[in-house]
């Protein structure tokens, strides 16, 4: 349990950029510690994304529960929440005093850039294990273009795209 606490505490304390920046770090840490296999983590990730609330908390709760039951879920959740709580209090007081400093603003811009890279890396890793049909990709591209030109109809375009995917993928086996 202590190992589980320190894994989530360390990830939460040292990962900049929020919940989605933590996802690849969590996956690597849990799989390299032999607590979860990558495919188990990916299933937990899918469930965590469907639940309301912050992704880091959802992942900590669900991963901890998978590893050590409810006690593991509680320990992991406390571990992932503790660093941001104290960090926000400390950083907000410091940033107020030094927000005009070019080094501080440069650091913040660099942190945002690294976050984009981490999220892109996670997206690529998830896409690698997914089979796509050509016309599904075509519909996604066309939907994005349509939303760009017809932004008033975003919800309609979104639901029509989902309907298309549902109708064309009925009976589609991912193992084909």
Coordinates of C-alpha atoms in Angstrom, one line a residue:
X1 CA 0.0 0.0 0.0
X2 CA 2.9 2.3 0.8
X3 CA 4.4 1.6 -2.7
X4 CA 1.0 2.5 -4.3
X5 CA 0.8 5.7 -2.3
X6 CA 4.3 6.9 -3.3
X7 CA 3.8 6.0 -7.0
X8 CA 0.7 8.2 -7.2
X9 CA 2.1 10.9 -4.9
X10 CA 5.3 11.2 -7.0
X11 CA 3.3 11.3 -10.3
X12 CA 1.0 13.9 -9.0
X13 CA 3.8 16.0 -7.5
X14 CA 6.2 15.9 -10.4
X15 CA 3.9 15.9 -13.5
X16 CA 3.1 19.4 -14.8
X17 CA 0.1 20.0 -17.0
X18 CA -2.8 18.4 -15.2
X19 CA -4.6 15.1 -15.5
X20 CA -4.1 14.1 -19.1
X21 CA -0.3 14.9 -18.8
X22 CA -0.3 12.3 -15.9
X23 CA -1.9 9.5 -18.0
X24 CA 1.3 8.3 -19.8
X25 CA 3.4 8.7 -16.7
X26 CA 0.8 6.6 -14.7
X27 CA 0.7 3.9 -17.4
X28 CA 4.5 3.6 -17.5
X29 CA 4.9 3.7 -13.7
X30 CA 2.2 1.1 -12.9
X31 CA 3.3 -1.2 -15.7
X32 CA 7.1 -0.9 -14.9
X33 CA 6.2 -1.6 -11.2
X34 CA 4.3 -4.7 -12.3
X35 CA 1.2 -3.5 -10.6
X36 CA -0.9 -3.3 -13.8
X37 CA -0.4 -4.6 -17.3
X38 CA -0.7 -1.9 -20.1
X39 CA -3.9 -3.5 -21.4
X40 CA -5.4 -3.4 -17.9
X41 CA -4.5 0.3 -17.6
X42 CA -6.0 1.0 -21.1
X43 CA -9.3 -0.5 -20.0
X44 CA -9.2 1.5 -16.8
X45 CA -8.4 4.6 -18.8
X46 CA -11.5 4.1 -21.0
X47 CA -13.7 3.8 -17.9
X48 CA -12.0 6.7 -16.2
X49 CA -12.7 9.0 -19.2
X50 CA -16.4 8.1 -19.1
X51 CA -16.8 9.0 -15.4
X52 CA -17.4 12.6 -14.3
X53 CA -14.6 14.4 -12.5
X54 CA -10.9 14.9 -13.0
X55 CA -9.1 12.2 -15.0
X56 CA -6.2 11.9 -12.6
X57 CA -8.5 11.2 -9.7
X58 CA -10.6 8.7 -11.7
X59 CA -7.5 6.9 -12.8
X60 CA -6.0 6.8 -9.3
X61 CA -9.3 5.5 -7.8
X62 CA -9.8 2.9 -10.5
X63 CA -6.2 1.7 -10.6
X64 CA -5.9 1.6 -6.9
X65 CA -9.1 -0.4 -6.7
X66 CA -7.9 -2.8 -9.3
X67 CA -4.6 -3.3 -7.4
X68 CA -5.7 -3.4 -3.8
X69 CA -9.5 -3.1 -3.6
X70 CA -11.2 -0.2 -1.9
X71 CA -8.3 0.5 0.4
X72 CA -6.0 0.8 -2.6
X73 CA -8.5 3.2 -4.2
X74 CA -8.6 5.4 -1.2
X75 CA -4.8 5.4 -0.8
X76 CA -4.2 6.2 -4.5
X77 CA -6.8 9.0 -4.4
X78 CA -5.4 10.7 -1.4
X79 CA -1.9 10.4 -2.9
X80 CA -2.9 12.0 -6.2
X81 CA -4.8 14.8 -4.4
X82 CA -2.3 15.8 -1.8
X83 CA 0.5 17.5 -4.0
X84 CA -1.9 19.7 -6.0
X85 CA -3.6 20.9 -2.8
X86 CA -0.4 22.1 -1.2
X87 CA 1.2 23.1 -4.6
X88 CA -1.7 25.4 -5.5
X89 CA -1.4 27.2 -2.2
X90 CA 2.4 27.6 -2.5
X91 CA 2.6 28.4 -6.2
X92 CA -0.2 30.9 -6.3
X93 CA 1.4 33.0 -3.6
X94 CA 4.8 32.9 -5.4
X95 CA 3.4 33.6 -8.9
X96 CA 1.6 36.6 -7.7
X97 CA 4.9 38.2 -6.6
X98 CA 6.9 37.2 -9.7
X99 CA 4.5 37.0 -12.6
X100 CA 6.3 39.9 -14.4
X101 CA 9.6 38.1 -14.4
X102 CA 10.6 36.9 -17.9
X103 CA 12.1 33.6 -16.5
X104 CA 8.8 32.7 -14.7
X105 CA 6.7 33.5 -17.8
X106 CA 9.2 31.5 -20.0
X107 CA 8.9 28.5 -17.6
X108 CA 5.1 28.6 -17.8
X109 CA 5.2 28.7 -21.7
X110 CA 7.7 25.8 -21.7
X111 CA 5.4 23.7 -19.4
X112 CA 2.5 24.3 -21.7
X113 CA 4.6 23.1 -24.7
X114 CA 5.7 19.9 -22.9
X115 CA 2.1 19.2 -22.0
X116 CA 1.1 19.3 -25.7
X117 CA 3.8 16.9 -26.5
X118 CA 2.8 14.5 -23.7
X119 CA -0.8 14.5 -24.7
X120 CA 0.1 14.0 -28.4
X121 CA 2.3 11.0 -27.4
X122 CA -0.5 9.5 -25.4
X123 CA -2.9 9.9 -28.4
X124 CA -0.4 8.3 -30.8
X125 CA 0.0 5.3 -28.3
X126 CA -3.7 4.8 -28.1
X127 CA -4.2 5.1 -31.8
X128 CA -1.5 2.5 -32.5
X129 CA -3.6 -0.2 -31.0
X130 CA -6.8 0.8 -32.8
X131 CA -8.0 -0.5 -36.1
X132 CA -9.6 2.2 -38.3
X133 CA -11.7 1.9 -41.4
X134 CA -10.9 4.4 -44.2
X135 CA -14.4 5.8 -44.3
X136 CA -14.4 6.3 -40.6
X137 CA -11.3 8.5 -40.9
X138 CA -12.9 10.3 -43.8
X139 CA -16.1 11.0 -41.8
X140 CA -14.0 12.5 -39.0
X141 CA -12.1 14.7 -41.4
X142 CA -15.3 15.8 -43.1
X143 CA -17.0 16.5 -39.8
X144 CA -14.1 18.7 -38.6
X145 CA -14.2 20.6 -41.9
X146 CA -18.0 20.9 -41.7
X147 CA -17.8 22.2 -38.1
X148 CA -15.2 24.7 -39.2
X149 CA -17.5 26.2 -41.9
X150 CA -20.9 25.6 -40.2
X151 CA -20.1 26.2 -36.5
X152 CA -23.8 26.9 -35.8
X153 CA -24.6 23.2 -36.6
X154 CA -21.8 21.7 -34.5
X155 CA -24.2 19.5 -32.4
X156 CA -26.1 18.3 -35.4
X157 CA -22.8 17.4 -37.2
X158 CA -21.5 15.6 -34.1
X159 CA -24.7 13.5 -33.7
X160 CA -24.9 12.7 -37.4
X161 CA -21.3 11.5 -37.3
X162 CA -22.0 9.3 -34.3
X163 CA -25.1 7.9 -36.1
X164 CA -22.9 7.2 -39.2
X165 CA -20.3 5.3 -37.0
X166 CA -23.1 3.3 -35.3
X167 CA -24.7 2.3 -38.5
X168 CA -21.5 1.4 -40.4
X169 CA -19.9 -0.4 -37.5
X170 CA -22.8 -2.6 -36.4
X171 CA -21.3 -6.1 -36.0
X172 CA -17.8 -4.8 -36.5
X173 CA -15.3 -7.0 -34.7
X174 CA -12.2 -5.1 -33.6
X175 CA -10.2 -8.4 -34.0
X176 CA -10.9 -8.5 -37.8

